[in-house]
mmCIF file of C-alpha atoms and ligand atoms in Angstrom:
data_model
loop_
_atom_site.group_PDB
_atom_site.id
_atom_site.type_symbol
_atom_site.label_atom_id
_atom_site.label_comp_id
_atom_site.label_asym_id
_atom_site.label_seq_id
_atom_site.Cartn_x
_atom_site.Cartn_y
_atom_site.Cartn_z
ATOM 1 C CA UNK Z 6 -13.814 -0.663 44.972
ATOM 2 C CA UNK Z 7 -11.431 -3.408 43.134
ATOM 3 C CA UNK Z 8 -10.877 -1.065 40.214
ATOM 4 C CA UNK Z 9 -6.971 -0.192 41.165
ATOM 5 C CA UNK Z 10 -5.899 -3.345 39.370
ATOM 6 C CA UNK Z 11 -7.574 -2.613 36.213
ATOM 7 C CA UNK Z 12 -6.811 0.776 35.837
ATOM 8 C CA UNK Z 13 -3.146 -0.329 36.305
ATOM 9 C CA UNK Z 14 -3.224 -2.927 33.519
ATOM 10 C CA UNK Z 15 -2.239 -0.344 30.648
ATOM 11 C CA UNK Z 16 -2.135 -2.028 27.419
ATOM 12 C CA UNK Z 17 0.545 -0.470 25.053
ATOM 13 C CA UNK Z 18 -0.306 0.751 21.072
ATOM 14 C CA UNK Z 19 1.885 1.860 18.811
ATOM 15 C CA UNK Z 20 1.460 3.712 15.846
ATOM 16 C CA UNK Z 21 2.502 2.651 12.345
ATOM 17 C CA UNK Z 22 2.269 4.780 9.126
ATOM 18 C CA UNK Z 23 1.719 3.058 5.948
ATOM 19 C CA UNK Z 24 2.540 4.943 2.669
ATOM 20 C CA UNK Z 25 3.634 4.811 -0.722
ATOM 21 C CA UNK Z 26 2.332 6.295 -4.052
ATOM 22 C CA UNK Z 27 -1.300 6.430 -5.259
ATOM 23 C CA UNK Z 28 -3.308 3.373 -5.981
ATOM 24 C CA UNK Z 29 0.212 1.363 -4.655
ATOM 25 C CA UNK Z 30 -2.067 -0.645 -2.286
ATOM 26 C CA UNK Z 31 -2.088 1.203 1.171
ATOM 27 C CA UNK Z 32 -5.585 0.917 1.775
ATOM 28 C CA UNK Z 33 -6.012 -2.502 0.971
ATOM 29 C CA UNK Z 34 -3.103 -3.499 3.133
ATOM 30 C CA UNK Z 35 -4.624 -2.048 5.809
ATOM 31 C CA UNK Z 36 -8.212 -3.878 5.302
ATOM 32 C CA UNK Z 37 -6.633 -6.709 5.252
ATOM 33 C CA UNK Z 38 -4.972 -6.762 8.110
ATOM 34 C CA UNK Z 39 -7.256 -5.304 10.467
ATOM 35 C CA UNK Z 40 -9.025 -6.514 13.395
ATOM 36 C CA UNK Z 41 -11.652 -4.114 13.384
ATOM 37 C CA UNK Z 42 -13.784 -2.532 10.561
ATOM 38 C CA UNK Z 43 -11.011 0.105 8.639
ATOM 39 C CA UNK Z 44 -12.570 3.531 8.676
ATOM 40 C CA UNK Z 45 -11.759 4.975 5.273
ATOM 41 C CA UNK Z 46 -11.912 7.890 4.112
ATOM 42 C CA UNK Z 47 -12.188 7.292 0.374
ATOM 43 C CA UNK Z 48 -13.807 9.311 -2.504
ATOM 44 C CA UNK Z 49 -14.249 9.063 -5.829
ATOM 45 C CA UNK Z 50 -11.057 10.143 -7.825
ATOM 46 C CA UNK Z 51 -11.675 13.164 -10.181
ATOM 47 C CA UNK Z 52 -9.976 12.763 -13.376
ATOM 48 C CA UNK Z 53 -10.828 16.373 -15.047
ATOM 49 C CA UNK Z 54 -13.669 15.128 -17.650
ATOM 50 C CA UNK Z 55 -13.476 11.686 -17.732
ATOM 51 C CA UNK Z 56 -15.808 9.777 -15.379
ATOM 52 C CA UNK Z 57 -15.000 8.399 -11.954
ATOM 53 C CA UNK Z 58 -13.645 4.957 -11.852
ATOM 54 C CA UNK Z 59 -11.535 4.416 -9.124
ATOM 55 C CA UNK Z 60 -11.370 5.128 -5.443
ATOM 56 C CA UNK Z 61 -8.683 7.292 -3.256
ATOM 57 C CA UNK Z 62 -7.837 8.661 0.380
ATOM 58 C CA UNK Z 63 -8.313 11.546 0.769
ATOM 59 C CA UNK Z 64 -7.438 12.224 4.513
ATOM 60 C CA UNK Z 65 -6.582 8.902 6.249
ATOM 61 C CA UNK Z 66 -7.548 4.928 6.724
ATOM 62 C CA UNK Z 67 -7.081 3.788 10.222
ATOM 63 C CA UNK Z 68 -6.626 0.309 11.153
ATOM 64 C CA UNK Z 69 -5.787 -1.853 14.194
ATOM 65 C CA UNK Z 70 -3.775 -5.076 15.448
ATOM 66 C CA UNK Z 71 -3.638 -6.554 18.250
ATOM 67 C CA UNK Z 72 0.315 -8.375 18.821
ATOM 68 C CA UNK Z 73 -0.166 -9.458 21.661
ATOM 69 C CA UNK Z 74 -2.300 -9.256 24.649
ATOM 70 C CA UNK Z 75 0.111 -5.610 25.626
ATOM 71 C CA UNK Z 76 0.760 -4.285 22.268
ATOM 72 C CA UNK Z 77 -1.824 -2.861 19.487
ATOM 73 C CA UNK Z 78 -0.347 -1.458 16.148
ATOM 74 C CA UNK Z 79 -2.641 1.199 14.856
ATOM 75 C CA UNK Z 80 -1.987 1.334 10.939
ATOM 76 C CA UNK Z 81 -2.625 4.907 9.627
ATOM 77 C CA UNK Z 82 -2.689 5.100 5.761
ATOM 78 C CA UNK Z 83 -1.651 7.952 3.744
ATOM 79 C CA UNK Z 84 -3.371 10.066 1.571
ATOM 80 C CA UNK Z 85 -2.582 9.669 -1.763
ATOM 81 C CA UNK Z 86 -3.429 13.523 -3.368
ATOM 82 C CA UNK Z 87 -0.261 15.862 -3.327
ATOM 83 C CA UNK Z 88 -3.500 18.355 -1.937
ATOM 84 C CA UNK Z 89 -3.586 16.249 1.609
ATOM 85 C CA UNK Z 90 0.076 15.771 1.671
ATOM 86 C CA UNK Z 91 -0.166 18.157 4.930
ATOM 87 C CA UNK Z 92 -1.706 15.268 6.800
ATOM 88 C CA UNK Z 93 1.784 13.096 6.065
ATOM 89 C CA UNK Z 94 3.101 15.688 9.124
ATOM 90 C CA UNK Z 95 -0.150 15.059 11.389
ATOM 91 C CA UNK Z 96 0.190 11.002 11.358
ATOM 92 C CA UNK Z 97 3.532 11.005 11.139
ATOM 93 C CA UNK Z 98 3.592 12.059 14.662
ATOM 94 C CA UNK Z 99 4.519 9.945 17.187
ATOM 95 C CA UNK Z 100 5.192 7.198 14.798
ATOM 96 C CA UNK Z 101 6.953 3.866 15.882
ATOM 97 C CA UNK Z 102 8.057 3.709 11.970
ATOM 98 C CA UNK Z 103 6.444 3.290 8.684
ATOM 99 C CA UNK Z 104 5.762 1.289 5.846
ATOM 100 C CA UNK Z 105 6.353 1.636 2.696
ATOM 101 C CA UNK Z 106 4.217 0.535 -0.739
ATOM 102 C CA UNK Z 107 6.102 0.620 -3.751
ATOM 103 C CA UNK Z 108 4.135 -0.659 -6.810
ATOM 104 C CA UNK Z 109 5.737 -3.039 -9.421
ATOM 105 C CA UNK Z 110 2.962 -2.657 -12.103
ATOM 106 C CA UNK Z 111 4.002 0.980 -12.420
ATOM 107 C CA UNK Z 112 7.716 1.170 -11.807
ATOM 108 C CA UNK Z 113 7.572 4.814 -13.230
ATOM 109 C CA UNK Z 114 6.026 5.531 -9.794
ATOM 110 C CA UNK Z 115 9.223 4.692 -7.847
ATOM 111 C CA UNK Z 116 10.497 8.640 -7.683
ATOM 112 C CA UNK Z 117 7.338 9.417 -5.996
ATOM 113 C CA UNK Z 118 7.668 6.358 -3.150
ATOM 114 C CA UNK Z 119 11.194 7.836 -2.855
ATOM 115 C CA UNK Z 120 10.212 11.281 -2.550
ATOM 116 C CA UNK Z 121 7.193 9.888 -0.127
ATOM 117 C CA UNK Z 122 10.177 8.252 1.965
ATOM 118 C CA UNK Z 123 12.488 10.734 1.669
ATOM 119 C CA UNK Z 124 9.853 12.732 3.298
ATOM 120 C CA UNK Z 125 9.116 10.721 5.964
ATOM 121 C CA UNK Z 126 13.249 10.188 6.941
ATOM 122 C CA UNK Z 127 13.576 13.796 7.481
ATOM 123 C CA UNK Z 128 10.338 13.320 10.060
ATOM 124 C CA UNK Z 129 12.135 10.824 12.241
ATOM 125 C CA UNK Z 130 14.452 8.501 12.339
ATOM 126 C CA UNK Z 131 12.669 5.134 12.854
ATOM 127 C CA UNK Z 132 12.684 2.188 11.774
ATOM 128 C CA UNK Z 133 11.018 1.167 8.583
ATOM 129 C CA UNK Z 134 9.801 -1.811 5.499
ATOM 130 C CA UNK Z 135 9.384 -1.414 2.287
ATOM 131 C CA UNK Z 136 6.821 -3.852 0.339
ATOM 132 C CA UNK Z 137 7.225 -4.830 -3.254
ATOM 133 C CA UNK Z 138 3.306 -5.048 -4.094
ATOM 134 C CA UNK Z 139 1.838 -5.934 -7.211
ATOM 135 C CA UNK Z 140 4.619 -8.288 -8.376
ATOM 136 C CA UNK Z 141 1.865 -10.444 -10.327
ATOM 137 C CA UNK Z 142 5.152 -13.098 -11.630
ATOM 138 C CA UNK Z 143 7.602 -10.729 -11.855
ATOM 139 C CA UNK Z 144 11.009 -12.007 -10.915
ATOM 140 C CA UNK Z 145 11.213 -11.398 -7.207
ATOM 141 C CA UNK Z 146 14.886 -10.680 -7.309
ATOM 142 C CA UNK Z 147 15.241 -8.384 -10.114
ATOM 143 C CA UNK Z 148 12.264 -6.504 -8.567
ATOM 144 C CA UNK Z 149 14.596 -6.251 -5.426
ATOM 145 C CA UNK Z 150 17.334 -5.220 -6.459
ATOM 146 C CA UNK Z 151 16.080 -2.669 -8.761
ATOM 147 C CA UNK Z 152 13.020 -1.151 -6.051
ATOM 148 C CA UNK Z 153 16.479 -0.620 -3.659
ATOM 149 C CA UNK Z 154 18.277 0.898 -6.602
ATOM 150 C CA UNK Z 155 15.751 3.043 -7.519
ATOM 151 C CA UNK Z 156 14.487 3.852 -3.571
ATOM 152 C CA UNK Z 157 18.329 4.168 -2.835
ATOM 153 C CA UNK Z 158 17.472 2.405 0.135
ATOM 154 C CA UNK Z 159 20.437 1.909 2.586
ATOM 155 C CA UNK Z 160 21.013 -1.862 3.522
ATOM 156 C CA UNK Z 161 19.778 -1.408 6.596
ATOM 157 C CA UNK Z 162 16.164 -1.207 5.727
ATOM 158 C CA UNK Z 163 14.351 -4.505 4.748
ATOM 159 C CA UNK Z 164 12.690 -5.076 1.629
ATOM 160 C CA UNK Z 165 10.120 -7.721 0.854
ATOM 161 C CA UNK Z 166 7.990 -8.753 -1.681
ATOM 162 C CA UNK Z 167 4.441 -8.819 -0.929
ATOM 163 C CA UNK Z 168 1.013 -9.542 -2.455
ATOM 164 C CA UNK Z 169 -0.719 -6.736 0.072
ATOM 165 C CA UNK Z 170 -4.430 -8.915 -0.906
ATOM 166 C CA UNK Z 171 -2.932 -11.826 1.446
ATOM 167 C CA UNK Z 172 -3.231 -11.835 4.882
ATOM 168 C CA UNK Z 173 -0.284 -14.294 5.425
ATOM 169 C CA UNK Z 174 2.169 -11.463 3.344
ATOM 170 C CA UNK Z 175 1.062 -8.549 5.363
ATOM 171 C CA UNK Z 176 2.000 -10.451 8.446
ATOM 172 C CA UNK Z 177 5.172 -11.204 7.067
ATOM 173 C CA UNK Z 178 5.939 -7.323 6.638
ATOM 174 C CA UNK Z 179 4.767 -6.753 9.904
ATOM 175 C CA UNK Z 180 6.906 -9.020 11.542
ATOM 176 C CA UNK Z 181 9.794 -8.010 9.515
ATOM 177 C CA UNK Z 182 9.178 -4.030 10.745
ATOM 178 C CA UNK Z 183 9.163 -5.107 13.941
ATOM 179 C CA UNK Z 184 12.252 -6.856 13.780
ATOM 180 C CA UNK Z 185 13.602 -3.704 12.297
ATOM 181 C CA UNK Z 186 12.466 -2.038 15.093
ATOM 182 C CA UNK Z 187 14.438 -4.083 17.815
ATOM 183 C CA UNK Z 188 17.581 -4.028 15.626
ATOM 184 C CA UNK Z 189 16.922 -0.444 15.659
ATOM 185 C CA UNK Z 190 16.949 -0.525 19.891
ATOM 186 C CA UNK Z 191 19.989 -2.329 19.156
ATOM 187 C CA UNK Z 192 21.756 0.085 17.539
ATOM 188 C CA UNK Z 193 20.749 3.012 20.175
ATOM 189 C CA UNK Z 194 22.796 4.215 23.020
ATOM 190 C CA UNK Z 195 22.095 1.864 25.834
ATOM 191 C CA UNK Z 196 20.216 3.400 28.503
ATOM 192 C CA UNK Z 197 21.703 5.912 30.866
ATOM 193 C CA UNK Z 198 22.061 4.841 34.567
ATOM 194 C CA UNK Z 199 18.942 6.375 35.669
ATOM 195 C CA UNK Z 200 19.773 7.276 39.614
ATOM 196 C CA UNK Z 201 16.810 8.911 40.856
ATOM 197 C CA UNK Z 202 17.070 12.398 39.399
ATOM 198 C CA UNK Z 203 14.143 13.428 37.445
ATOM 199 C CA UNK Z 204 12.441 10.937 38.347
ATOM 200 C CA UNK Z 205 8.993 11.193 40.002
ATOM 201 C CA UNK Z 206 8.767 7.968 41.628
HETATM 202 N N1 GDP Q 310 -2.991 -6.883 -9.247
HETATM 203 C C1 GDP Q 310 -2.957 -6.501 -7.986
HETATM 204 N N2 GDP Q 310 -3.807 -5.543 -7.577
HETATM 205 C C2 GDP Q 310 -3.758 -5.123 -6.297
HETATM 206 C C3 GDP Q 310 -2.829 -5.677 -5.370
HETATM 207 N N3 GDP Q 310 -2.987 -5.029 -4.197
HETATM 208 C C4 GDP Q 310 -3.967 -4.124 -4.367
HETATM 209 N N4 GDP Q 310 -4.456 -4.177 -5.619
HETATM 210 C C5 GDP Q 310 -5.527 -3.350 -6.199
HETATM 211 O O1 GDP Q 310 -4.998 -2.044 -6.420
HETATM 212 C C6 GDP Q 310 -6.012 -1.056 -6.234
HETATM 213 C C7 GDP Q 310 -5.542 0.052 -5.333
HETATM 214 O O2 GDP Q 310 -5.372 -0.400 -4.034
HETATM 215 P P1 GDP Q 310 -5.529 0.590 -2.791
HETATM 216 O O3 GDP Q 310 -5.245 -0.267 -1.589
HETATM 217 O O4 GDP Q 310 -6.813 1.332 -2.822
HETATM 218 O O5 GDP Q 310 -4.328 1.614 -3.059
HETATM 219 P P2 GDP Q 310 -3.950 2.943 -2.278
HETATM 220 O O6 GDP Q 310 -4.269 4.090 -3.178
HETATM 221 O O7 GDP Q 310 -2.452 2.843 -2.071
HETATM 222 O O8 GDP Q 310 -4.690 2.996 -0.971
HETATM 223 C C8 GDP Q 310 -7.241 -1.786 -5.696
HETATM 224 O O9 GDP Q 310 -8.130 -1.953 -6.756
HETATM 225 C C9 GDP Q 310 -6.685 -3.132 -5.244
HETATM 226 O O10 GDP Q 310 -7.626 -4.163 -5.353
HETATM 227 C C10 GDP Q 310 -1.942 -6.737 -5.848
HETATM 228 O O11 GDP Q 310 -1.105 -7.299 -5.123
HETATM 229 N N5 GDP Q 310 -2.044 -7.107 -7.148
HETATM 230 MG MG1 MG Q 311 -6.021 4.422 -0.266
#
């Protein structure tokens, strides 16, 4: 059989979390971005008596990118309900880092992206974005420097931003987490001299 080649040829995925407060754009950052068809798992928000008129997560939207031909990102998307904030622990696991959607039509909803990160930082320490979406001609800088203020975001983590609708601006947060990600290698202890022991050849 000429399988032993194949079997060897182990593509690598990591996974990446993508968060931020309700209706910030997580979802559609994730459709758009996607290779394959996102599975959603959206329902109809309730609202007490009014009617239905928008959409949320409830549990999770999964999404996937290929890098290259030995890396796949698989995006997982938050749910937005404080109720399903026990699945933030579940896909947090095992997380290469995580991105995070702060919304400039609603600045009022920057305590909850910090509380979202904040929550995420006590997880793990890994490397992570934050994207600026729904700028809609908003002065790019001011919206910087006050989405850092109000994140207190230390210097170390990039902030872009993004319209999450454009392919083009989702790739350019992608490629600036992953860039965050080998300045974070960087910065860790260099490997120890591995010289044999534990090892299991
Ligand atoms: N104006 C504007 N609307 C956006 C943008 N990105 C997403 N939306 C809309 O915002 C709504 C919520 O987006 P969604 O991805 O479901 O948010 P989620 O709750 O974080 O998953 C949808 O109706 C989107 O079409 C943007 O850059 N500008
Ligand atoms: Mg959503």
């Amino acid at each position: 059989m000429a399988t032993q080649n194949i079997k060897r040829r182990r593509s690598r995925s990591a996974k990446l979390v993508v968060t931020g407060p309700f209706d910030a754009g997580k979802t559609t950052f994730i459709r758009t971005i996607s290779q394959m068809t996102v599975l959603s798992t959206e329902r109809d928000v309730s609202t007490g008596a009014s009617t239905p008129d928008s959409r949320t997560t409830v549990a999770m939207d999964f999404g996937r990118i290929t890098v290259d031909s030995d890396l796949a990102l698989h995006l997982y998307g938050t749910p937005g309900q404080q109720r399903f904030e026990f699945m933030w622990d579940i896909l947090a696991e095992g997380m290469l880092g995580f991105v995070l959607i702060a919304d400039a039509a609603r600045p009022e909803s920057l305590a909850e992206a910090r509380r979202i990160r904040q929550h995420f930082v006590d997880i793990a320490d890994v490397p992570s974005v934050v994207v600026i979406n729904k700028a809609d001609g908003q002065d790019p800088g001011t919206l910087l420097e006050e989405t850092r203020t109000g994140l207190g975001l230390p210097s170390r983590v990039p902030i872009l931003v993004a319209d999450v609708r454009e392919r083009d601006d989702v790739k350019a947060a992608l490629l600036t987490f992953l860039n965050a990600v080998l300045d974070h290698l960087r910065d860790q202890p260099g490997p120890s001299v591995a010289t044999g022991t534990g090892g299991t050849g």
